[in-house]
Short mmCIF file of C-alpha atoms and ligand atoms in Angstrom, two decimals:
data_model
loop_
_atom_site.label_atom_id
_atom_site.label_comp_id
_atom_site.label_asym_id
_atom_site.label_seq_id
_atom_site.Cartn_x
_atom_site.Cartn_y
_atom_site.Cartn_z
CA UNK F 1 17.79 -32.00 -17.20
CA UNK F 2 19.22 -28.55 -16.63
CA UNK F 3 16.24 -26.51 -17.80
CA UNK F 4 17.60 -23.25 -16.47
CA UNK F 5 19.99 -22.94 -19.38
CA UNK F 6 17.26 -22.13 -21.92
CA UNK F 7 16.38 -18.90 -20.13
CA UNK F 8 19.88 -18.07 -18.93
CA UNK F 9 21.61 -14.78 -19.75
CA UNK F 10 25.34 -15.07 -19.01
CA UNK F 11 27.85 -12.40 -18.14
CA UNK F 12 31.48 -13.42 -18.72
CA UNK F 13 34.06 -12.19 -16.21
CA UNK F 14 37.81 -12.19 -16.71
CA UNK F 15 38.81 -12.10 -13.04
CA UNK F 16 42.10 -10.23 -13.51
CA UNK F 17 40.25 -7.25 -14.87
CA UNK F 18 36.92 -6.88 -13.15
CA UNK F 19 37.37 -5.34 -9.70
CA UNK F 20 40.41 -5.14 -7.46
CA UNK F 21 39.41 -4.77 -3.82
CA UNK F 22 42.75 -5.47 -2.14
CA UNK F 23 44.61 -2.86 -4.18
CA UNK F 24 47.30 -5.13 -5.67
CA UNK F 25 46.46 -4.22 -9.26
CA UNK F 26 44.76 -7.52 -10.11
CA UNK F 27 41.04 -8.16 -9.93
CA UNK F 28 39.90 -10.52 -7.20
CA UNK F 29 36.97 -12.66 -6.09
CA UNK F 30 35.96 -10.26 -3.35
CA UNK F 31 35.85 -7.56 -6.02
CA UNK F 32 33.53 -9.65 -8.16
CA UNK F 33 31.32 -10.41 -5.15
CA UNK F 34 31.07 -6.68 -4.48
CA UNK F 35 29.71 -6.18 -8.02
CA UNK F 36 27.09 -8.94 -8.06
CA UNK F 37 24.27 -6.43 -7.59
CA UNK F 38 25.49 -4.56 -10.65
CA UNK F 39 25.54 -7.80 -12.67
CA UNK F 40 22.08 -8.71 -11.49
CA UNK F 41 20.80 -5.21 -12.28
CA UNK F 42 21.90 -5.72 -15.89
CA UNK F 43 19.42 -8.55 -16.11
CA UNK F 44 21.99 -11.35 -16.29
CA UNK F 45 21.09 -14.45 -14.31
CA UNK F 46 24.30 -16.40 -14.74
CA UNK F 47 28.05 -15.82 -14.76
CA UNK F 48 30.87 -17.51 -16.63
CA UNK F 49 34.08 -17.00 -14.69
CA UNK F 50 37.33 -17.37 -16.65
CA UNK F 51 39.95 -19.57 -14.91
CA UNK F 52 40.26 -18.88 -11.19
CA UNK F 53 42.71 -21.74 -10.50
CA UNK F 54 46.22 -21.61 -9.18
CA UNK F 55 48.39 -20.87 -12.21
CA UNK F 56 51.71 -19.32 -13.25
CA UNK F 57 49.62 -17.31 -15.77
CA UNK F 58 51.63 -18.10 -18.87
CA UNK F 59 48.31 -18.16 -20.78
CA UNK F 60 45.97 -16.02 -18.70
CA UNK F 61 45.22 -18.90 -16.30
CA UNK F 62 44.52 -21.50 -19.02
CA UNK F 63 47.68 -23.13 -17.74
CA UNK F 64 46.43 -24.66 -14.51
CA UNK F 65 49.02 -25.57 -11.90
CA UNK F 66 46.60 -26.87 -9.27
CA UNK F 67 43.09 -27.87 -10.34
CA UNK F 68 41.87 -28.03 -6.76
CA UNK F 69 43.04 -24.63 -5.58
CA UNK F 70 41.96 -21.02 -6.02
CA UNK F 71 44.70 -18.75 -7.34
CA UNK F 72 46.01 -16.68 -4.40
CA UNK F 73 46.02 -13.78 -6.87
CA UNK F 74 42.22 -13.89 -6.78
CA UNK F 75 41.84 -14.53 -3.05
CA UNK F 76 41.30 -17.36 -0.60
CA UNK F 77 39.26 -20.55 -0.73
CA UNK F 78 36.79 -18.78 1.56
CA UNK F 79 36.53 -15.88 -0.91
CA UNK F 80 35.57 -18.35 -3.60
CA UNK F 81 32.92 -19.99 -1.45
CA UNK F 82 31.55 -16.60 -0.49
CA UNK F 83 31.40 -15.55 -4.13
CA UNK F 84 29.40 -18.66 -5.06
CA UNK F 85 27.03 -18.48 -2.12
CA UNK F 86 26.40 -14.74 -2.54
CA UNK F 87 25.78 -15.19 -6.26
CA UNK F 88 23.32 -18.00 -5.55
CA UNK F 89 21.55 -15.96 -2.89
CA UNK F 90 21.02 -13.28 -5.54
CA UNK F 91 19.68 -15.78 -8.08
CA UNK F 92 22.83 -15.86 -10.21
CA UNK F 93 24.23 -19.20 -11.40
CA UNK F 94 27.97 -19.57 -11.85
CA UNK F 95 29.80 -21.70 -14.38
CA UNK F 96 33.57 -22.09 -14.08
CA UNK F 97 36.14 -22.60 -16.81
CA UNK F 98 37.25 -26.21 -17.11
CA UNK F 99 40.59 -26.81 -18.84
CA UNK F 100 40.50 -30.55 -19.57
CA UNK F 101 43.07 -30.94 -22.35
CA UNK F 102 46.28 -29.56 -20.91
CA UNK F 103 47.83 -28.37 -17.67
CA UNK F 104 50.55 -25.90 -16.82
CA UNK F 105 54.13 -27.14 -17.24
CA UNK F 106 54.34 -26.49 -13.48
CA UNK F 107 51.48 -28.87 -12.65
CA UNK F 108 52.85 -31.45 -10.15
CA UNK F 109 51.33 -34.37 -12.11
CA UNK F 110 53.19 -33.20 -15.20
CA UNK F 111 56.44 -32.83 -13.28
CA UNK F 112 55.98 -36.35 -11.94
CA UNK F 113 55.35 -37.63 -15.46
CA UNK F 114 58.54 -35.82 -16.59
CA UNK F 115 60.75 -37.78 -14.22
CA UNK F 116 63.26 -40.11 -15.91
CA UNK F 117 62.12 -43.30 -14.20
CA UNK F 118 58.66 -44.82 -14.84
CA UNK F 119 56.17 -43.95 -12.10
CA UNK F 120 52.41 -43.95 -11.51
CA UNK F 121 51.87 -40.75 -13.58
CA UNK F 122 54.32 -41.57 -16.37
CA UNK F 123 51.46 -41.99 -18.90
CA UNK F 124 49.27 -39.12 -17.69
CA UNK F 125 50.71 -36.86 -20.44
CA UNK F 126 51.68 -37.52 -24.04
CA UNK F 127 55.38 -38.15 -24.60
CA UNK F 128 57.21 -39.40 -27.66
CA UNK F 129 59.60 -42.28 -27.11
CA UNK F 130 62.84 -40.43 -27.69
CA UNK F 131 64.20 -36.95 -27.66
CA UNK F 132 64.76 -36.57 -31.41
CA UNK F 133 61.21 -37.41 -32.33
CA UNK F 134 59.16 -34.45 -33.67
CA UNK F 135 56.00 -36.05 -35.08
CA UNK F 136 54.22 -34.24 -37.88
CA UNK F 137 50.96 -32.58 -36.92
CA UNK F 138 51.99 -32.21 -33.26
CA UNK F 139 53.88 -29.62 -31.28
CA UNK F 140 56.61 -31.52 -29.41
CA UNK F 141 58.86 -29.84 -26.87
CA UNK F 142 62.36 -31.17 -26.28
CA UNK F 143 65.15 -30.76 -23.77
CA UNK F 144 63.23 -29.43 -20.80
CA UNK F 145 63.14 -32.55 -18.62
CA UNK F 146 65.21 -35.63 -17.96
CA UNK F 147 62.59 -38.06 -19.16
CA UNK F 148 63.52 -39.66 -22.47
CA UNK F 149 61.21 -38.25 -25.13
CA UNK F 150 59.47 -35.00 -26.00
CA UNK F 151 56.15 -33.87 -24.62
CA UNK F 152 53.26 -32.85 -26.84
CA UNK F 153 51.51 -29.56 -26.14
CA UNK F 154 48.00 -28.39 -26.96
CA UNK F 155 48.59 -24.67 -27.25
CA UNK F 156 51.71 -22.90 -25.98
CA UNK F 157 54.89 -24.75 -25.05
CA UNK F 158 53.90 -24.28 -21.38
CA UNK F 159 50.70 -26.37 -21.80
CA UNK F 160 51.46 -30.11 -22.01
CA UNK F 161 48.65 -32.28 -23.40
CA UNK F 162 47.02 -34.68 -20.99
CA UNK F 163 46.88 -38.22 -22.31
CA UNK F 164 43.34 -39.19 -23.31
CA UNK F 165 44.91 -41.51 -25.88
CA UNK F 166 44.69 -41.72 -29.67
CA UNK F 167 41.96 -42.90 -31.97
CA UNK F 168 43.96 -43.72 -35.11
CA UNK F 169 47.33 -44.97 -34.00
CA UNK F 170 50.02 -44.13 -36.53
CA UNK F 171 53.12 -44.50 -34.32
CA UNK F 172 52.51 -47.31 -31.83
CA UNK F 173 55.81 -46.79 -30.02
CA UNK F 174 54.38 -43.75 -28.21
CA UNK F 175 50.66 -43.44 -29.03
CA UNK F 176 48.25 -45.29 -26.76
CA UNK F 177 44.66 -46.23 -27.63
CA UNK F 178 42.01 -44.01 -26.10
CA UNK F 179 40.57 -47.14 -24.56
CA UNK F 180 43.84 -47.97 -22.74
CA UNK F 181 43.92 -48.01 -18.95
CA UNK F 182 46.24 -44.97 -18.90
CA UNK F 183 43.84 -42.92 -21.06
CA UNK F 184 40.89 -44.01 -18.95
CA UNK F 185 42.72 -42.98 -15.79
CA UNK F 186 43.07 -39.44 -17.20
CA UNK F 187 39.33 -39.39 -17.83
CA UNK F 188 38.65 -40.45 -14.23
CA UNK F 189 40.97 -37.71 -13.00
CA UNK F 190 38.96 -35.19 -15.05
CA UNK F 191 35.75 -36.45 -13.47
CA UNK F 192 37.28 -35.88 -10.05
CA UNK F 193 37.98 -32.24 -10.99
CA UNK F 194 34.40 -31.80 -12.19
CA UNK F 195 32.93 -33.34 -9.04
CA UNK F 196 35.18 -31.25 -6.81
CA UNK F 197 33.89 -27.89 -8.14
CA UNK F 198 30.28 -28.97 -8.51
CA UNK F 199 30.42 -30.05 -4.87
CA UNK F 200 31.72 -26.56 -4.07
CA UNK F 201 28.55 -25.13 -5.61
CA UNK F 202 29.44 -24.44 -9.25
CA UNK F 203 26.52 -24.80 -11.66
CA UNK F 204 28.57 -26.18 -14.52
CA UNK F 205 31.49 -25.39 -16.77
CA UNK F 206 32.56 -23.64 -19.90
CA UNK F 207 34.87 -26.26 -21.37
CA UNK F 208 38.09 -25.00 -22.90
CA UNK F 209 39.18 -26.58 -26.22
CA UNK F 210 36.61 -29.32 -25.66
CA UNK F 211 37.46 -31.09 -28.92
CA UNK F 212 41.14 -31.44 -28.05
CA UNK F 213 41.10 -34.56 -25.87
CA UNK F 214 41.76 -37.63 -28.04
CA UNK F 215 44.46 -37.21 -30.68
CA UNK F 216 44.21 -38.40 -34.33
CA UNK F 217 40.45 -38.31 -33.92
CA UNK F 218 39.31 -37.07 -37.34
CA UNK F 219 37.95 -33.69 -38.30
CA UNK F 220 36.35 -31.16 -35.97
CA UNK F 221 32.89 -32.31 -37.00
CA UNK F 222 33.68 -35.98 -36.32
CA UNK F 223 35.91 -36.57 -33.30
CA UNK F 224 34.17 -39.84 -32.41
CA UNK F 225 36.45 -40.87 -29.54
CA UNK F 226 36.51 -37.40 -27.94
CA UNK F 227 32.71 -37.36 -28.27
CA UNK F 228 32.52 -40.74 -26.57
CA UNK F 229 34.42 -39.36 -23.58
CA UNK F 230 32.12 -36.34 -23.27
CA UNK F 231 29.03 -38.51 -23.53
CA UNK F 232 30.41 -40.55 -20.67
CA UNK F 233 30.97 -37.38 -18.63
CA UNK F 234 27.49 -36.10 -19.52
CA UNK F 235 26.02 -39.41 -18.29
CA UNK F 236 27.85 -38.89 -15.01
CA UNK F 237 26.36 -35.38 -14.73
CA UNK F 238 22.87 -36.56 -15.61
CA UNK F 239 22.98 -39.11 -12.85
CA UNK F 240 24.93 -37.24 -10.17
CA UNK F 241 24.41 -33.51 -10.93
CA UNK F 242 21.32 -33.27 -13.17
CA UNK F 243 21.16 -29.49 -12.90
CA UNK F 244 24.76 -28.87 -13.99
CA UNK F 245 25.57 -27.66 -17.50
CA UNK F 246 28.47 -28.07 -19.90
CA UNK F 247 29.08 -25.35 -22.50
CA UNK F 248 31.78 -26.21 -24.97
CA UNK F 249 34.39 -24.28 -26.80
CA UNK F 250 34.14 -26.46 -29.91
CA UNK F 251 32.15 -24.29 -32.30
CA UNK F 252 30.64 -27.13 -34.23
CA UNK F 253 27.26 -28.91 -33.96
CA UNK F 254 29.21 -32.08 -33.19
CA UNK F 255 29.63 -30.71 -29.66
CA UNK F 256 25.92 -31.14 -29.03
CA UNK F 257 26.00 -34.69 -30.39
CA UNK F 258 28.88 -35.25 -27.96
CA UNK F 259 26.61 -34.38 -25.05
CA UNK F 260 27.22 -30.68 -24.41
CA UNK F 261 24.20 -28.65 -23.35
CA UNK F 262 25.39 -25.69 -25.41
CA UNK F 263 28.26 -24.86 -27.72
CA UNK F 264 29.79 -21.49 -28.57
CA UNK F 265 29.43 -20.18 -32.09
CA UNK F 266 32.79 -18.43 -32.19
CA UNK F 267 34.49 -15.92 -34.39
CA UNK F 268 35.93 -18.51 -36.74
CA UNK F 269 36.44 -17.52 -40.32
CA UNK F 270 33.32 -18.07 -42.40
CA UNK F 271 31.03 -19.24 -39.64
CA UNK F 272 27.63 -17.57 -39.22
CA UNK F 273 28.61 -15.40 -36.24
CA UNK F 274 31.63 -14.20 -38.17
CA UNK F 275 29.47 -13.40 -41.21
CA UNK F 276 26.95 -11.52 -39.10
CA UNK F 277 29.23 -9.15 -37.18
CA UNK F 278 32.87 -9.99 -37.53
CA UNK F 279 34.35 -9.67 -40.98
CA UNK F 280 35.93 -6.26 -40.43
CA UNK F 281 39.20 -7.40 -38.95
CA UNK F 282 39.94 -9.69 -41.86
CA UNK F 283 39.30 -6.91 -44.38
CA UNK F 284 36.05 -8.57 -45.40
CA UNK F 285 32.57 -7.37 -44.56
CA UNK F 286 29.90 -8.67 -42.27
CA UNK F 287 26.15 -8.21 -42.58
CA UNK F 288 26.41 -5.31 -40.13
CA UNK F 289 28.77 -3.41 -42.43
CA UNK F 290 27.11 0.00 -42.63
CA UNK F 291 27.79 0.33 -46.34
CA UNK F 292 26.07 -2.91 -47.19
CA UNK F 293 28.99 -5.02 -48.32
CA UNK F 294 27.93 -8.01 -46.24
CA UNK F 295 25.56 -10.84 -47.08
CA UNK F 296 22.58 -11.65 -44.88
CA UNK F 297 21.71 -14.64 -47.04
CA UNK F 298 25.05 -16.35 -46.39
CA UNK F 299 24.64 -15.73 -42.68
CA UNK F 300 21.06 -17.06 -42.66
CA UNK F 301 22.04 -20.18 -44.58
CA UNK F 302 24.91 -21.00 -42.22
CA UNK F 303 22.93 -20.22 -39.11
CA UNK F 304 19.96 -22.33 -40.24
CA UNK F 305 22.17 -25.34 -40.94
CA UNK F 306 23.82 -25.04 -37.53
CA UNK F 307 20.53 -24.50 -35.73
CA UNK F 308 18.72 -27.36 -37.48
CA UNK F 309 21.55 -29.72 -36.54
CA UNK F 310 21.18 -29.08 -32.82
CA UNK F 311 17.85 -27.50 -31.96
CA UNK F 312 16.20 -30.46 -30.25
CA UNK F 313 19.28 -31.53 -28.33
CA UNK F 314 21.10 -28.40 -27.27
CA UNK F 315 21.72 -24.70 -27.63
CA UNK F 316 23.95 -22.30 -29.49
CA UNK F 317 25.85 -20.03 -27.10
CA UNK F 318 25.91 -16.57 -28.70
CA UNK F 319 28.57 -14.08 -27.65
CA UNK F 320 28.90 -10.30 -27.72
CA UNK F 321 32.65 -11.02 -27.61
CA UNK F 322 34.97 -12.97 -25.32
CA UNK F 323 38.44 -12.85 -23.82
CA UNK F 324 39.97 -14.22 -27.07
CA UNK F 325 38.17 -11.95 -29.53
CA UNK F 326 38.50 -8.24 -30.33
CA UNK F 327 35.68 -6.28 -28.77
CA UNK F 328 33.14 -4.90 -31.24
CA UNK F 329 33.82 -1.30 -30.15
CA UNK F 330 35.44 0.73 -31.70
CA UNK F 331 34.56 -1.06 -34.96
CA UNK F 332 30.92 -0.09 -34.40
CA UNK F 333 29.14 2.94 -32.87
CA UNK F 334 26.92 2.54 -29.81
CA UNK F 335 23.83 2.79 -32.06
CA UNK F 336 25.16 -0.06 -34.16
CA UNK F 337 25.99 -2.04 -31.02
CA UNK F 338 22.38 -1.66 -29.87
CA UNK F 339 21.20 -3.12 -33.17
CA UNK F 340 23.82 -5.88 -33.08
CA UNK F 341 23.06 -6.96 -29.50
CA UNK F 342 19.32 -6.97 -30.26
CA UNK F 343 19.90 -9.19 -33.28
CA UNK F 344 22.31 -11.55 -31.51
CA UNK F 345 20.15 -11.95 -28.43
CA UNK F 346 16.80 -12.43 -30.17
CA UNK F 347 18.22 -15.24 -32.31
CA UNK F 348 17.69 -18.69 -30.81
CA UNK F 349 20.54 -19.29 -28.42
CA UNK F 350 21.90 -18.56 -24.98
CA UNK F 351 23.32 -15.00 -24.70
CA UNK F 352 26.82 -14.43 -23.33
CA UNK F 353 27.68 -10.77 -22.70
CA UNK F 354 31.41 -10.17 -22.15
CA UNK F 355 32.13 -7.78 -19.26
CA UNK F 356 32.45 -4.21 -20.46
CA UNK F 357 30.53 -4.80 -23.68
CA UNK F 358 27.45 -3.46 -21.93
CA UNK F 359 29.14 -0.04 -21.89
CA UNK F 360 30.96 -0.38 -25.22
CA UNK F 361 34.50 -0.73 -23.86
CA UNK F 362 36.98 -0.54 -26.69
CA UNK F 363 39.38 -3.12 -28.03
CA UNK F 364 42.87 -1.70 -27.30
CA UNK F 365 44.67 -2.95 -30.38
CA UNK F 366 48.15 -1.64 -29.61
CA UNK F 367 48.60 -2.84 -26.03
CA UNK F 368 51.80 -4.85 -25.55
CA UNK F 369 51.08 -8.45 -24.69
CA UNK F 370 50.75 -9.43 -21.03
CA UNK F 371 50.64 -13.05 -19.81
CA UNK F 372 50.74 -14.28 -23.41
CA UNK F 373 47.51 -12.58 -24.32
CA UNK F 374 49.13 -11.24 -27.54
CA UNK F 375 46.36 -9.87 -29.79
CA UNK F 376 43.80 -10.77 -27.14
CA UNK F 377 45.35 -8.45 -24.57
CA UNK F 378 43.35 -5.49 -25.88
CA UNK F 379 40.08 -7.19 -24.95
CA UNK F 380 41.14 -7.82 -21.34
CA UNK F 381 41.59 -4.31 -19.97
CA UNK F 382 40.15 -3.29 -16.58
CA UNK F 383 36.42 -2.79 -16.31
CA UNK F 384 35.55 0.90 -16.50
CA UNK F 385 33.42 1.68 -13.49
CA UNK F 386 33.75 5.47 -13.16
CA UNK F 387 36.10 8.42 -13.73
CA UNK F 388 38.29 7.77 -10.69
CA UNK F 389 41.85 6.38 -10.63
CA UNK F 390 42.19 3.35 -12.94
CA UNK F 391 38.56 3.85 -14.00
CA UNK F 392 37.52 2.80 -10.49
CA UNK F 393 38.95 -0.70 -11.00
CA UNK F 394 41.83 -0.48 -8.51
CA UNK F 395 43.63 1.86 -6.16
CA UNK F 396 47.03 0.44 -7.20
CA UNK F 397 49.65 2.54 -8.99
CA UNK F 398 50.25 -0.25 -11.46
CA UNK F 399 47.46 -2.51 -12.67
CA UNK F 400 47.41 -5.85 -14.51
CA UNK F 401 46.72 -3.94 -17.72
CA UNK F 402 46.43 -0.18 -17.99
CA UNK F 403 42.94 1.16 -17.54
CA UNK F 404 41.32 3.20 -20.32
CA UNK F 405 42.26 6.87 -20.08
CA UNK F 406 39.27 8.11 -22.07
CA UNK F 407 36.93 8.87 -19.20
CA UNK F 408 33.76 9.09 -21.28
CA UNK F 409 32.95 5.38 -21.33
CA UNK F 410 32.09 4.09 -17.86
CA UNK F 411 29.26 2.35 -16.01
CA UNK F 412 28.52 5.15 -13.56
CA UNK F 413 27.94 7.76 -16.26
CA UNK F 414 25.90 5.38 -18.40
CA UNK F 415 23.65 4.40 -15.53
CA UNK F 416 22.60 8.04 -15.30
CA UNK F 417 21.96 8.46 -19.02
CA UNK F 418 18.67 6.94 -20.12
CA UNK F 419 19.84 6.63 -23.74
CA UNK F 420 23.11 4.91 -22.87
CA UNK F 421 24.22 1.55 -24.19
CA UNK F 422 24.13 0.20 -20.64
CA UNK F 423 20.51 1.15 -20.06
CA UNK F 424 19.67 -0.23 -23.48
CA UNK F 425 21.26 -3.58 -22.61
CA UNK F 426 19.19 -3.69 -19.42
CA UNK F 427 15.98 -3.14 -21.36
CA UNK F 428 17.01 -5.73 -23.95
CA UNK F 429 17.62 -8.37 -21.27
CA UNK F 430 14.39 -7.47 -19.54
CA UNK F 431 12.55 -7.83 -22.84
CA UNK F 432 14.21 -11.15 -23.53
CA UNK F 433 13.20 -12.49 -20.15
CA UNK F 434 9.61 -11.32 -20.59
CA UNK F 435 9.06 -13.20 -23.88
CA UNK F 436 9.01 -16.96 -23.73
CA UNK F 437 9.20 -17.08 -27.57
CA UNK F 438 12.81 -15.95 -27.34
CA UNK F 439 13.75 -18.97 -25.24
CA UNK F 440 11.80 -21.38 -27.43
CA UNK F 441 12.70 -23.44 -30.49
CA UNK F 442 10.27 -21.47 -32.61
CA UNK F 443 12.44 -19.88 -35.27
CA UNK F 444 12.58 -19.25 -38.99
CA UNK F 445 14.10 -16.71 -41.34
CA UNK F 446 11.51 -14.80 -43.36
CA UNK F 447 13.86 -12.69 -45.47
CA UNK F 448 17.62 -12.65 -45.98
CA UNK F 449 19.28 -11.22 -49.10
CA UNK F 450 22.52 -9.26 -49.30
CA UNK F 451 22.31 -6.12 -47.18
CA UNK F 452 18.50 -5.98 -47.34
CA UNK F 453 16.73 -6.08 -43.99
CA UNK F 454 17.04 -9.41 -42.26
CA UNK F 455 13.69 -10.68 -41.03
CA UNK F 456 13.19 -13.63 -38.72
CA UNK F 457 10.31 -14.99 -36.76
CA UNK F 458 10.26 -16.21 -33.16
CA UNK F 459 6.71 -17.54 -32.60
CA UNK F 460 4.37 -14.55 -32.77
CA UNK F 461 7.33 -12.17 -32.76
CA UNK F 462 8.98 -10.92 -35.95
CA UNK F 463 12.41 -9.28 -35.80
CA UNK F 464 13.30 -6.81 -38.59
CA UNK F 465 16.93 -5.65 -38.87
CA UNK F 466 18.43 -2.85 -40.97
CA UNK F 467 22.25 -2.54 -40.70
CA UNK F 468 22.56 0.32 -43.20
CA UNK F 469 22.82 4.09 -42.80
CA UNK F 470 19.79 4.47 -45.09
CA UNK F 471 16.19 3.32 -44.60
CA UNK F 472 15.05 0.20 -46.45
CA UNK F 473 11.71 -1.41 -47.23
CA UNK F 474 11.20 -5.16 -47.09
CA UNK F 475 8.41 -7.73 -47.41
CA UNK F 476 8.24 -8.94 -43.80
CA UNK F 477 4.99 -10.94 -43.90
CA UNK F 478 3.43 -9.11 -40.98
CA UNK F 479 0.07 -7.43 -40.81
CA UNK F 480 -0.30 -3.66 -40.78
CA UNK F 481 -1.66 -4.04 -37.25
CA UNK F 482 1.49 -5.72 -35.99
CA UNK F 483 2.58 -4.01 -32.81
CA UNK F 484 6.21 -2.97 -32.19
CA UNK F 485 7.17 -4.39 -28.78
CA UNK F 486 10.89 -3.60 -28.69
CA UNK F 487 13.29 -1.59 -30.77
CA UNK F 488 16.87 -0.45 -31.16
CA UNK F 489 16.98 2.89 -32.96
CA UNK F 490 13.83 4.23 -34.58
CA UNK F 491 10.78 2.00 -34.90
CA UNK F 492 10.04 0.31 -38.24
CA UNK F 493 6.59 0.92 -39.77
CA UNK F 494 4.40 -1.67 -41.47
CA UNK F 495 2.89 -0.46 -44.78
CA UNK F 496 -0.46 -1.28 -46.39
CA UNK F 497 1.01 -3.71 -48.94
CA UNK F 498 2.57 -6.05 -46.36
CA UNK F 499 5.98 -4.44 -46.51
CA UNK F 500 7.79 -2.77 -43.65
CA UNK F 501 9.91 0.38 -43.85
CA UNK F 502 12.93 0.03 -41.59
CA UNK F 503 14.85 3.13 -40.40
CA UNK F 504 18.66 3.27 -40.68
CA UNK F 505 20.65 1.15 -38.18
CA UNK F 506 17.64 -0.22 -36.35
CA UNK F 507 15.97 -3.39 -35.19
CA UNK F 508 12.26 -3.61 -34.44
CA UNK F 509 10.56 -6.58 -32.86
CA UNK F 510 6.88 -6.82 -33.86
CA UNK F 511 4.19 -8.87 -32.23
CA UNK F 512 1.82 -10.22 -34.85
C1 GLC T 601 40.87 -21.38 -25.26
C2 GLC T 601 40.84 -20.19 -24.33
C3 GLC T 601 42.06 -19.36 -24.57
C4 GLC T 601 43.26 -20.20 -24.21
C5 GLC T 601 43.27 -21.51 -25.03
C6 GLC T 601 44.24 -22.50 -24.46
O1 GLC T 601 40.77 -21.02 -26.58
O2 GLC T 601 39.65 -19.47 -24.51
O3 GLC T 601 42.05 -18.16 -23.83
O4 GLC T 601 44.44 -19.51 -24.48
O5 GLC T 601 42.02 -22.13 -25.02
O6 GLC T 601 43.78 -23.01 -23.24
#
């Protein structure tokens, strides 16, 4: 079993935007390799690399043209191998992005399946039986190919759904059972993709839209047939690649029952992560709302349910942000971010820090969409290394996305400032790695009510959080002798009567 995951700290890299060494305006693998020491110095011990595959980039690389090829935009096959071997030599694991549910419309298997005469890949994708069929509940694209019928897509019209079959068949003229030979052949193809990259040295995968495989498969928390497929793939990993991990984009405890080692708790409306830090954008308020309009109790209830459902079998992957989500800055100050990161990464789960969040890079709300990023574009801007041209990301005159022009937020400056967010993140990760309680299953909430301080226990550690601009006192069930071992902001103080006084916008971790 892949034990390394429990103590992993991931750093997510969007390759277009991290470091451009060849000066073409796009980030590249050589650029990432040149920054591995920086990543290691943060305290991360693993990387999640967003899609690096050959792609026409109609959805930021989540439209894969060739699953067995590195995008020339990011470099050569040798650059990829060098990236993996250098990362490993530095003690960094690497998980890749696996896109199992759909390909690019330019994928050669799709083009074969789109031919008008039946062939060996005719059933590799999902097609209706005739060109005027637009089944309810599906996105069907018509008139793009000579094959009779419309193809079903998973996301954009450029991303045809691979055929893993259907569970409940409602229209037998075009829906095949998930147990059919055609559907099973797709599954075997997927296994060949997985084996190919694990043999190249990858340590596992982040699995894109993991719940999307079998159609008509019930609700997100059921998906029995899709789960059956993943359990089959997990069995293959356990026997052939026991150290490899699968982290799903599913955002439901069902993912763990389906065999994933970890599952992302994403920014979905009303889920615990959303209630903790992410209500602002929807005009609602999260627990970290500085004026106290959030509800710690609702967060704690949701988180406990989620955690209890999976704790013995898998992990929650906890994000600072990701390539689909608005960055937390500028919605929060750096002091608030310190408190938020401390809370997120002392909760039970595997931390995922999105590149640039360690320095508080800002979400650029008004950027015009590039490569169908739409609202997500503003979270994908070039990494801000220093005050040079394009924030030190590239020497090109035109870059993939414009670099930040505000020169105050960058890694070089923050490395020199002992109070910076970057140096804080380093100490947080160091602290996390030094305390086995934080990688254990020892966890319970002690206090959660409205905007009052949130208190939770991790073994002999007690974490006390105050999101407000004013100090608060709370019954934290710790002794007056409890020792503060880590803090964001000013240290909380235990009182004689068993309560703790918690300074504004702060988190203190006590050892009892
Ligand atoms: C996932 C990816 C997102 C992509 C979509 C379609 O949600 O994270 O970036 O656009 O799937 O593949």
